[in-house]
PDB file of C-alpha atoms in Angstrom:
ATOM      1  CA  VAL A  58     106.429  96.217  84.109  1.00 84.00           C
ATOM      2  CA  ASN A  59     105.263  92.892  85.902  1.00 80.00           C
ATOM      3  CA  THR A  60     106.603  90.810  82.807  1.00 74.00           C
ATOM      4  CA  ASP A  61     104.554  87.651  83.587  1.00 71.00           C
ATOM      5  CA  VAL A  62     101.929  89.510  82.712  1.00 73.00           C
ATOM      6  CA  CYS A  63     103.118  91.669  79.950  1.00 76.00           C
ATOM      7  CA  PRO A  64     105.308  89.870  78.332  1.00 78.00           C
ATOM      8  CA  GLY A  65     105.469  91.641  75.199  1.00 80.00           C
ATOM      9  CA  ILE A  66     106.489  94.757  76.703  1.00 84.00           C
ATOM     10  CA  ALA A  67     109.428  92.650  78.102  1.00 81.00           C
ATOM     11  CA  THR A  68     110.679  91.057  74.428  1.00 82.00           C
ATOM     12  CA  SER A  69     110.099  94.209  72.914  1.00 83.00           C
ATOM     13  CA  LEU A  70     112.648  96.257  74.732  1.00 84.00           C
ATOM     14  CA  GLY A  71     115.052  92.980  75.002  1.00 82.00           C
ATOM     15  CA  ALA A  72     114.165  92.326  78.848  1.00 81.00           C
ATOM     16  CA  ASP A  73     116.099  89.219  79.610  1.00 75.00           C
ATOM     17  CA  GLN A  74     116.728  89.239  83.523  1.00 75.00           C
ATOM     18  CA  VAL A  75     114.734  90.878  86.361  1.00 75.00           C
ATOM     19  CA  PRO A  76     115.436  93.611  87.459  1.00 83.00           C
ATOM     20  CA  PHE A  77     115.377  95.496  84.033  1.00 86.00           C
ATOM     21  CA  ALA A  78     115.383  99.246  83.323  1.00 91.00           C
ATOM     22  CA  ALA A  79     114.983 100.484  79.803  1.00 90.00           C
ATOM     23  CA  PHE A  80     115.512 104.325  78.667  1.00 88.00           C
ATOM     24  CA  LEU A  81     113.303 105.928  76.511  1.00 87.00           C
ATOM     25  CA  ASN A  82     112.557 109.553  74.605  1.00 81.00           C
ATOM     26  CA  PRO A  83     109.840 111.149  74.507  1.00 78.00           C
ATOM     27  CA  ARG A  84     108.710 109.762  71.774  1.00 77.00           C
ATOM     28  CA  GLY A  85     109.287 105.957  72.954  1.00 80.00           C
ATOM     29  CA  VAL A  86     112.544 105.288  71.078  1.00 82.00           C
ATOM     30  CA  LYS A  87     114.778 102.857  73.391  1.00 83.00           C
ATOM     31  CA  LEU A  88     117.867 104.947  74.388  1.00 84.00           C
ATOM     32  CA  ASP A  89     119.682 102.303  76.800  1.00 86.00           C
ATOM     33  CA  VAL A  90     119.156  99.717  79.293  1.00 87.00           C
ATOM     34  CA  LEU A  91     120.348  98.559  81.967  1.00 85.00           C
ATOM     35  CA  ALA A  92     120.259  94.621  83.606  1.00 82.00           C
ATOM     36  CA  GLY A  93     120.647  93.186  86.614  1.00 75.00           C
ATOM     37  CA  ALA A  94     120.265  95.083  90.130  1.00 69.00           C
ATOM     38  CA  ASP A  95     122.754  97.554  90.408  1.00 68.00           C
ATOM     39  CA  PRO A  96     122.159 101.311  91.650  1.00 70.00           C
ATOM     40  CA  PRO A  97     125.420 102.723  91.383  1.00 64.00           C
ATOM     41  CA  LYS A  98     125.177 101.845  87.409  1.00 76.00           C
ATOM     42  CA  LEU A  99     121.479 103.012  87.639  1.00 81.00           C
ATOM     43  CA  VAL A 100     122.389 106.925  89.601  1.00 77.00           C
ATOM     44  CA  GLU A 101     125.231 107.390  87.091  1.00 77.00           C
ATOM     45  CA  ARG A 102     123.380 105.930  83.510  1.00 81.00           C
ATOM     46  CA  VAL A 103     120.615 108.520  84.818  1.00 84.00           C
ATOM     47  CA  LYS A 104     122.597 110.996  85.240  1.00 78.00           C
ATOM     48  CA  ALA A 105     125.111 110.309  81.999  1.00 78.00           C
ATOM     49  CA  LEU A 106     121.423 109.987  79.571  1.00 79.00           C
ATOM     50  CA  SER A 107     119.653 113.161  81.350  1.00 77.00           C
ATOM     51  CA  SER A 108     122.214 115.202  80.249  1.00 71.00           C
ATOM     52  CA  ARG A 109     121.738 114.135  76.443  1.00 68.00           C
ATOM     53  CA  PRO A 110     119.605 116.116  74.060  1.00 67.00           C
ATOM     54  CA  LEU A 111     116.711 114.548  73.236  1.00 61.00           C
ATOM     55  CA  ASP A 112     116.661 113.813  69.514  1.00 59.00           C
ATOM     56  CA  ALA A 113     120.578 111.883  70.411  1.00 62.00           C
ATOM     57  CA  PRO A 114     120.787 108.687  69.064  1.00 62.00           C
ATOM     58  CA  PRO A 115     120.264 105.588  71.286  1.00 63.00           C
ATOM     59  CA  VAL A 116     123.755 103.676  72.678  1.00 58.00           C
ATOM     60  CA  SER A 117     124.553 100.614  74.001  1.00 53.00           C
ATOM     61  CA  ALA A 118     123.692  99.097  77.344  1.00 45.00           C
ATOM     62  CA  LYS A 119     126.949  99.867  78.613  1.00 51.00           C
ATOM     63  CA  ALA A 120     129.044 101.840  76.334  1.00 54.00           C
ATOM     64  CA  SER A 121     128.614 104.855  77.533  1.00 53.00           C
ATOM     65  CA  ALA A 122     128.553 104.527  81.266  1.00 53.00           C
ATOM     66  CA  ALA A 123     132.593 102.845  79.938  1.00 57.00           C
ATOM     67  CA  ALA A 124     132.671 106.091  78.367  1.00 54.00           C
ATOM     68  CA  ALA A 125     131.709 107.981  81.555  1.00 52.00           C
ATOM     69  CA  ALA A 126     134.183 106.203  84.100  1.00 54.00           C
ATOM     70  CA  ALA A 127     136.660 106.882  82.261  1.00 51.00           C
ATOM     71  CA  GLU A 128     136.042 110.354  81.975  1.00 49.00           C
ATOM     72  CA  ALA A 129     134.874 111.107  85.716  1.00 47.00           C
ATOM     73  CA  THR A 130     138.615 109.484  86.957  1.00 46.00           C
ATOM     74  CA  GLY A 131     140.172 112.569  86.507  1.00 42.00           C
ATOM     75  CA  ASN A 132     143.424 110.621  85.144  1.00 43.00           C
ATOM     76  CA  GLU A 133     144.666 112.650  82.755  1.00 52.00           C
ATOM     77  CA  ASP A 134     147.010 110.364  81.764  1.00 78.00           C
ATOM     78  CA  LEU A 135     146.774 108.740  78.987  1.00 84.00           C
ATOM     79  CA  ASN A 136     147.955 104.487  80.558  1.00 86.00           C
ATOM     80  CA  GLY A 137     145.757 105.779  83.699  1.00 85.00           C
ATOM     81  CA  ARG A 138     142.730 105.991  81.534  1.00 87.00           C
ATOM     82  CA  LEU A 139     143.552 102.990  79.475  1.00 90.00           C
ATOM     83  CA  LYS A 140     143.773 100.807  82.512  1.00 89.00           C
ATOM     84  CA  ASP A 141     140.925 102.213  83.812  1.00 87.00           C
ATOM     85  CA  LEU A 142     139.064 101.168  80.764  1.00 89.00           C
ATOM     86  CA  VAL A 143     140.404  97.890  80.368  1.00 90.00           C
ATOM     87  CA  ASN A 144     139.349  97.545  83.663  1.00 89.00           C
ATOM     88  CA  PHE A 145     136.428  98.983  83.704  1.00 87.00           C
ATOM     89  CA  SER A 146     134.270  95.127  83.472  1.00 86.00           C
ATOM     90  CA  PRO A 147     135.858  91.847  83.570  1.00 91.00           C
ATOM     91  CA  VAL A 148     135.083  91.190  79.869  1.00 91.00           C
ATOM     92  CA  MET A 149     135.724  94.577  77.737  1.00 93.00           C
ATOM     93  CA  LEU A 150     135.168  94.546  73.882  1.00 94.00           C
ATOM     94  CA  PHE A 151     136.935  97.560  72.201  1.00 94.00           C
ATOM     95  CA  MET A 152     135.034  97.821  68.627  1.00 94.00           C
ATOM     96  CA  LYS A 153     133.526 100.069  66.385  1.00 92.00           C
ATOM     97  CA  GLY A 154     130.140 100.800  67.660  1.00 90.00           C
ATOM     98  CA  SER A 155     128.334  99.146  69.644  1.00 87.00           C
ATOM     99  CA  LYS A 156     126.334  96.142  70.925  1.00 86.00           C
ATOM    100  CA  VAL A 157     123.547  96.866  69.137  1.00 84.00           C
ATOM    101  CA  GLU A 158     125.024  98.658  66.145  1.00 86.00           C
ATOM    102  CA  PRO A 159     128.659  97.907  65.264  1.00 89.00           C
ATOM    103  CA  PHE A 160     130.464  99.144  62.251  1.00 88.00           C
ATOM    104  CA  CYS A 161     132.716  96.697  60.566  1.00 91.00           C
ATOM    105  CA  LYS A 162     132.287  93.193  60.170  1.00 92.00           C
ATOM    106  CA  PHE A 163     134.888  92.665  62.654  1.00 94.00           C
ATOM    107  CA  SER A 164     133.311  93.992  65.251  1.00 93.00           C
ATOM    108  CA  LYS A 165     130.249  92.095  64.583  1.00 93.00           C
ATOM    109  CA  GLN A 166     131.186  88.798  64.415  1.00 93.00           C
ATOM    110  CA  ALA A 167     132.550  89.383  68.046  1.00 93.00           C
ATOM    111  CA  VAL A 168     129.302  90.778  69.699  1.00 92.00           C
ATOM    112  CA  GLU A 169     127.959  87.299  67.778  1.00 91.00           C
ATOM    113  CA  MET A 170     130.006  85.024  69.441  1.00 90.00           C
ATOM    114  CA  LEU A 171     130.129  86.845  72.705  1.00 91.00           C
ATOM    115  CA  ASN A 172     126.113  86.727  72.153  1.00 88.00           C
ATOM    116  CA  ARG A 173     125.981  82.803  71.570  1.00 86.00           C
ATOM    117  CA  HIS A 174     127.783  82.333  74.882  1.00 85.00           C
ATOM    118  CA  ASN A 175     125.410  84.276  76.969  1.00 84.00           C
ATOM    119  CA  VAL A 176     129.012  86.329  78.273  1.00 87.00           C
ATOM    120  CA  GLU A 177     128.179  89.242  80.274  1.00 87.00           C
ATOM    121  CA  TYR A 178     130.605  92.215  78.281  1.00 88.00           C
ATOM    122  CA  SER A 179     130.722  95.895  78.030  1.00 89.00           C
ATOM    123  CA  THR A 180     131.754  97.436  75.387  1.00 90.00           C
ATOM    124  CA  PHE A 181     133.985 100.815  74.405  1.00 91.00           C
ATOM    125  CA  ASP A 182     133.756 102.325  70.909  1.00 90.00           C
ATOM    126  CA  ILE A 183     136.951 103.731  69.808  1.00 91.00           C
ATOM    127  CA  MET A 184     135.116 105.829  67.201  1.00 91.00           C
ATOM    128  CA  LYS A 185     134.329 107.954  69.891  1.00 86.00           C
ATOM    129  CA  ASP A 186     137.579 108.537  71.134  1.00 87.00           C
ATOM    130  CA  GLU A 187     140.563 108.905  68.927  1.00 90.00           C
ATOM    131  CA  GLU A 188     142.856 108.838  71.526  1.00 89.00           C
ATOM    132  CA  ILE A 189     141.508 105.646  73.336  1.00 91.00           C
ATOM    133  CA  ARG A 190     142.087 104.474  69.699  1.00 91.00           C
ATOM    134  CA  ALA A 191     145.560 105.156  69.062  1.00 92.00           C
ATOM    135  CA  GLY A 192     146.608 105.277  72.260  1.00 92.00           C
ATOM    136  CA  LEU A 193     145.331 101.124  73.103  1.00 93.00           C
ATOM    137  CA  LYS A 194     146.907  99.247  70.652  1.00 92.00           C
ATOM    138  CA  ASP A 195     150.592 101.134  71.571  1.00 91.00           C
ATOM    139  CA  TYR A 196     148.968  99.754  75.801  1.00 91.00           C
ATOM    140  CA  SER A 197     148.906  96.196  74.245  1.00 90.00           C
ATOM    141  CA  ASN A 198     150.830  95.936  71.370  1.00 91.00           C
ATOM    142  CA  TRP A 199     147.799  94.860  69.298  1.00 92.00           C
ATOM    143  CA  LYS A 200     147.245  97.044  65.851  1.00 92.00           C
ATOM    144  CA  THR A 201     144.147  96.497  64.867  1.00 93.00           C
ATOM    145  CA  TYR A 202     140.146  96.303  66.516  1.00 94.00           C
ATOM    146  CA  PRO A 203     137.934  94.624  67.899  1.00 95.00           C
ATOM    147  CA  GLN A 204     139.807  93.884  71.235  1.00 95.00           C
ATOM    148  CA  LEU A 205     138.687  92.219  73.622  1.00 96.00           C
ATOM    149  CA  TYR A 206     139.853  91.956  77.623  1.00 95.00           C
ATOM    150  CA  VAL A 207     139.935  89.533  80.272  1.00 93.00           C
ATOM    151  CA  GLY A 208     140.454  90.957  83.574  1.00 90.00           C
ATOM    152  CA  GLY A 209     142.044  93.095  82.320  1.00 90.00           C
ATOM    153  CA  GLU A 210     144.253  91.321  80.192  1.00 92.00           C
ATOM    154  CA  LEU A 211     144.249  91.306  76.157  1.00 94.00           C
ATOM    155  CA  MET A 212     142.889  88.206  74.548  1.00 93.00           C
ATOM    156  CA  GLY A 213     143.439  89.319  71.298  1.00 93.00           C
ATOM    157  CA  GLY A 214     141.351  89.929  67.938  1.00 93.00           C
ATOM    158  CA  VAL A 215     138.463  88.332  66.720  1.00 92.00           C
ATOM    159  CA  ASP A 216     140.630  85.395  65.291  1.00 93.00           C
ATOM    160  CA  VAL A 217     142.182  84.532  68.231  1.00 93.00           C
ATOM    161  CA  MET A 218     138.290  84.851  69.491  1.00 93.00           C
ATOM    162  CA  LYS A 219     137.198  82.171  66.865  1.00 92.00           C
ATOM    163  CA  GLU A 220     140.398  80.014  67.171  1.00 91.00           C
ATOM    164  CA  MET A 221     139.591  79.394  70.822  1.00 89.00           C
ATOM    165  CA  ASP A 222     136.431  79.125  70.338  1.00 86.00           C
ATOM    166  CA  GLU A 223     136.864  76.191  68.248  1.00 85.00           C
ATOM    167  CA  ASP A 224     139.325  74.793  69.886  1.00 83.00           C
ATOM    168  CA  GLY A 225     136.734  74.840  73.216  1.00 79.00           C
ATOM    169  CA  THR A 226     138.929  77.442  75.246  1.00 85.00           C
ATOM    170  CA  PHE A 227     136.999  80.214  74.452  1.00 87.00           C
ATOM    171  CA  MET A 228     134.015  79.634  77.474  1.00 85.00           C
ATOM    172  CA  GLU A 229     137.454  78.504  79.717  1.00 84.00           C
ATOM    173  CA  ALA A 230     138.584  81.816  79.338  1.00 86.00           C
ATOM    174  CA  MET A 231     135.735  83.820  80.912  1.00 87.00           C
ATOM    175  CA  PRO A 232     135.194  84.529  84.383  1.00 82.00           C
ATOM    176  CA  GLY A 233     132.584  82.307  85.503  1.00 64.00           C
ATOM    177  CA  GLY A 234     133.503  80.338  82.707  1.00 54.00           C
ATOM    178  CA  THR A 235     132.821  76.068  82.016  1.00 48.00           C
ATOM    179  CA  PRO A 236     135.779  73.995  82.652  1.00 46.00           C
ATOM    180  CA  GLY A 237     136.993  71.084  81.740  1.00 44.00           C
ATOM    181  CA  GLY A 238     134.409  68.561  82.917  1.00 42.00           C
ATOM    182  CA  GLU A 239     131.422  71.022  83.179  1.00 51.00           C
ATOM    183  CA  LYS A 240     128.831  71.062  80.514  1.00 58.00           C
ATOM    184  CA  PRO A 241     128.487  74.495  78.558  1.00 73.00           C
ATOM    185  CA  LEU A 242     124.972  75.912  79.339  1.00 81.00           C
ATOM    186  CA  GLN A 243     123.517  75.560  75.956  1.00 84.00           C
ATOM    187  CA  GLU A 244     123.882  71.544  76.745  1.00 85.00           C
ATOM    188  CA  ARG A 245     122.803  71.800  80.144  1.00 87.00           C
ATOM    189  CA  LEU A 246     119.588  73.108  78.983  1.00 92.00           C
ATOM    190  CA  LYS A 247     118.831  70.621  76.050  1.00 91.00           C
ATOM    191  CA  ASP A 248     119.514  68.053  79.135  1.00 91.00           C
ATOM    192  CA  LEU A 249     117.013  69.534  80.852  1.00 93.00           C
ATOM    193  CA  ILE A 250     113.795  70.382  79.231  1.00 94.00           C
ATOM    194  CA  SER A 251     114.630  66.871  77.823  1.00 92.00           C
ATOM    195  CA  SER A 252     114.696  64.700  81.041  1.00 92.00           C
ATOM    196  CA  ASN A 253     111.135  64.068  81.014  1.00 92.00           C
ATOM    197  CA  ASP A 254     108.121  63.361  78.314  1.00 93.00           C
ATOM    198  CA  VAL A 255     107.016  66.307  80.204  1.00 95.00           C
ATOM    199  CA  MET A 256     109.390  69.047  82.342  1.00 96.00           C
ATOM    200  CA  LEU A 257     107.477  72.244  83.607  1.00 96.00           C
ATOM    201  CA  PHE A 258     109.864  75.294  84.905  1.00 96.00           C
ATOM    202  CA  MET A 259     108.633  77.237  87.673  1.00 96.00           C
ATOM    203  CA  LYS A 260     109.263  79.125  90.811  1.00 95.00           C
ATOM    204  CA  GLY A 261     109.103  76.805  93.394  1.00 94.00           C
ATOM    205  CA  ASN A 262     108.153  73.287  94.009  1.00 94.00           C
ATOM    206  CA  PRO A 263     104.150  71.812  92.965  1.00 95.00           C
ATOM    207  CA  ASP A 264     104.335  71.447  96.681  1.00 94.00           C
ATOM    208  CA  THR A 265     104.886  74.689  97.434  1.00 94.00           C
ATOM    209  CA  PRO A 266     105.068  77.544  94.378  1.00 94.00           C
ATOM    210  CA  LYS A 267     106.745  80.690  94.897  1.00 94.00           C
ATOM    211  CA  CYS A 268     104.635  82.711  92.666  1.00 94.00           C
ATOM    212  CA  GLY A 269     100.599  82.342  91.264  1.00 94.00           C
ATOM    213  CA  PHE A 270     101.233  81.279  87.625  1.00 96.00           C
ATOM    214  CA  SER A 271     103.786  78.416  89.020  1.00 95.00           C
ATOM    215  CA  GLY A 272     100.383  77.296  90.933  1.00 95.00           C
ATOM    216  CA  LYS A 273      98.258  77.630  88.588  1.00 96.00           C
ATOM    217  CA  ILE A 274      99.843  75.935  85.707  1.00 96.00           C
ATOM    218  CA  VAL A 275     100.711  72.655  88.773  1.00 96.00           C
ATOM    219  CA  GLY A 276      97.126  72.527  89.033  1.00 95.00           C
ATOM    220  CA  LEU A 277      96.061  71.925  85.932  1.00 95.00           C
ATOM    221  CA  LEU A 278      98.851  69.075  84.576  1.00 95.00           C
ATOM    222  CA  THR A 279      97.205  67.668  88.079  1.00 94.00           C
ATOM    223  CA  GLU A 280      93.945  67.383  87.623  1.00 93.00           C
ATOM    224  CA  HIS A 281      94.589  66.390  83.873  1.00 93.00           C
ATOM    225  CA  ASP A 282      96.523  63.480  85.518  1.00 93.00           C
ATOM    226  CA  ILE A 283      99.522  64.870  83.039  1.00 94.00           C
ATOM    227  CA  LYS A 284     102.680  62.972  84.512  1.00 93.00           C
ATOM    228  CA  PHE A 285     105.924  65.408  84.978  1.00 95.00           C
ATOM    229  CA  SER A 286     109.008  66.909  86.805  1.00 95.00           C
ATOM    230  CA  THR A 287     109.502  70.132  87.880  1.00 96.00           C
ATOM    231  CA  PHE A 288     112.578  72.277  87.516  1.00 96.00           C
ATOM    232  CA  ASP A 289     112.731  75.427  90.152  1.00 95.00           C
ATOM    233  CA  ILE A 290     114.314  78.185  88.281  1.00 94.00           C
ATOM    234  CA  LEU A 291     114.977  80.104  91.659  1.00 93.00           C
ATOM    235  CA  GLU A 292     117.277  77.712  92.485  1.00 90.00           C
ATOM    236  CA  ASP A 293     119.964  78.301  89.595  1.00 90.00           C
ATOM    237  CA  ASP A 294     119.899  81.841  87.975  1.00 88.00           C
ATOM    238  CA  GLU A 295     122.464  80.604  84.886  1.00 88.00           C
ATOM    239  CA  VAL A 296     119.805  77.904  83.394  1.00 91.00           C
ATOM    240  CA  ARG A 297     116.656  80.538  84.486  1.00 92.00           C
ATOM    241  CA  GLN A 298     117.607  83.374  83.172  1.00 91.00           C
ATOM    242  CA  GLY A 299     119.698  81.111  80.093  1.00 91.00           C
ATOM    243  CA  LEU A 300     116.271  79.439  79.175  1.00 93.00           C
ATOM    244  CA  LYS A 301     114.326  82.315  78.269  1.00 92.00           C
ATOM    245  CA  GLU A 302     116.976  82.953  75.722  1.00 90.00           C
ATOM    246  CA  TYR A 303     117.394  79.769  74.127  1.00 90.00           C
ATOM    247  CA  SER A 304     113.640  78.951  73.359  1.00 90.00           C
ATOM    248  CA  ASN A 305     112.748  82.928  72.860  1.00 92.00           C
ATOM    249  CA  TRP A 306     110.490  83.097  75.626  1.00 93.00           C
ATOM    250  CA  PRO A 307     110.555  85.892  78.774  1.00 92.00           C
ATOM    251  CA  THR A 308     108.579  84.428  81.190  1.00 94.00           C
ATOM    252  CA  TYR A 309     107.471  81.793  83.469  1.00 95.00           C
ATOM    253  CA  PRO A 310     106.594  79.122  83.962  1.00 96.00           C
ATOM    254  CA  GLN A 311     107.211  77.242  80.769  1.00 96.00           C
ATOM    255  CA  VAL A 312     106.003  73.622  79.639  1.00 96.00           C
ATOM    256  CA  TYR A 313     107.738  71.554  77.589  1.00 96.00           C
ATOM    257  CA  ALA A 314     106.674  68.235  75.777  1.00 94.00           C
ATOM    258  CA  LYS A 315     109.537  65.993  74.700  1.00 92.00           C
ATOM    259  CA  GLY A 316     112.298  68.588  74.901  1.00 92.00           C
ATOM    260  CA  LYS A 317     109.415  71.143  72.943  1.00 94.00           C
ATOM    261  CA  LEU A 318     108.421  74.537  74.364  1.00 95.00           C
ATOM    262  CA  ILE A 319     104.529  74.424  74.232  1.00 95.00           C
ATOM    263  CA  GLY A 320     104.382  77.667  76.187  1.00 94.00           C
ATOM    264  CA  GLY A 321     103.023  79.692  79.371  1.00 95.00           C
ATOM    265  CA  LEU A 322      99.807  79.551  81.782  1.00 95.00           C
ATOM    266  CA  ASP A 323      97.839  81.223  78.622  1.00 95.00           C
ATOM    267  CA  ILE A 324      98.146  78.671  76.615  1.00 95.00           C
ATOM    268  CA  ILE A 325      98.596  75.394  78.899  1.00 95.00           C
ATOM    269  CA  LYS A 326      95.199  76.844  80.242  1.00 95.00           C
ATOM    270  CA  GLU A 327      93.681  77.364  76.212  1.00 95.00           C
ATOM    271  CA  LEU A 328      94.664  73.869  75.987  1.00 94.00           C
ATOM    272  CA  ALA A 329      92.667  72.562  78.737  1.00 93.00           C
ATOM    273  CA  ASP A 330      90.013  75.020  77.859  1.00 94.00           C
ATOM    274  CA  GLU A 331      90.220  73.426  74.316  1.00 93.00           C
ATOM    275  CA  GLY A 332      89.852  69.721  75.680  1.00 93.00           C
ATOM    276  CA  SER A 333      93.364  68.953  73.783  1.00 93.00           C
ATOM    277  CA  LEU A 334      95.717  69.300  76.528  1.00 93.00           C
ATOM    278  CA  ARG A 335      96.739  65.545  76.921  1.00 90.00           C
ATOM    279  CA  GLU A 336      97.071  65.301  73.228  1.00 90.00           C
ATOM    280  CA  GLU A 337      99.375  68.060  72.920  1.00 91.00           C
ATOM    281  CA  LEU A 338     101.628  66.808  75.617  1.00 90.00           C
ATOM    282  CA  GLN A 339     101.927  63.360  74.224  1.00 81.00           C
ATOM    283  CA  ALA A 340     102.038  64.314  70.548  1.00 63.00           C
ATOM    284  CA  GLU A 341     105.437  66.526  70.641  1.00 53.00           C
ATOM    285  CA  GLY A 342     108.393  65.320  70.187  1.00 43.00           C
TER     286      GLY A 342
END
């Protein structure tokens, strides 16, 4: 699916980056997703899902892969299994339920915090493996769930996560997190969209657009003698992915006026056809 042409499908499936694979059952119910280019995980996910009953419930995007990885090690030693699991992903959350359906309020709070900070993480549902559930408590000397691991090391539970979030050290502990002098992503995005009265986030630049939609929108703004600045989202993947969630708009190009999202090519073209494009861009804010 071309997300620029069919943004509704991308939004309905939760596609927040390209490439993005969604696995559906014969009734069209979403079972699982895989974001990003990762051929080994794609093969692993296909194998795992193809062996499931057709009426099996949906699973979280990475929990099933994490469970499969633990089983595939062939390591019957519990500590070995636990070590494999806590190191399965740079950030691992052991919780009750999944990202989509947390089964306790503490797990839900942990998921919400990680999602709010746009952290890439995997999960393991401890309710589906009693041996892991009981063994991990002794392995890390932490008796409650959820448990968050970063780089294979225990960070703590949701109370520790909240405390670190409040004192500003939470993202510093994440892989690729924001160290002391660097602004968090949300602040960067806010500054970017407000850096000029009219901001165009596009693929390429006005002289050399790298997609047809970006080229068309540059032409419309230029034709209507609208002064604007641009940002090439191909040069900064963090901004490219983060802005989609920040503004709840999954495709590019995106036009902002005085820090407010106007929309993409279809909306800009509609405003131009109505003769209200200049008025709309000048009125926003």
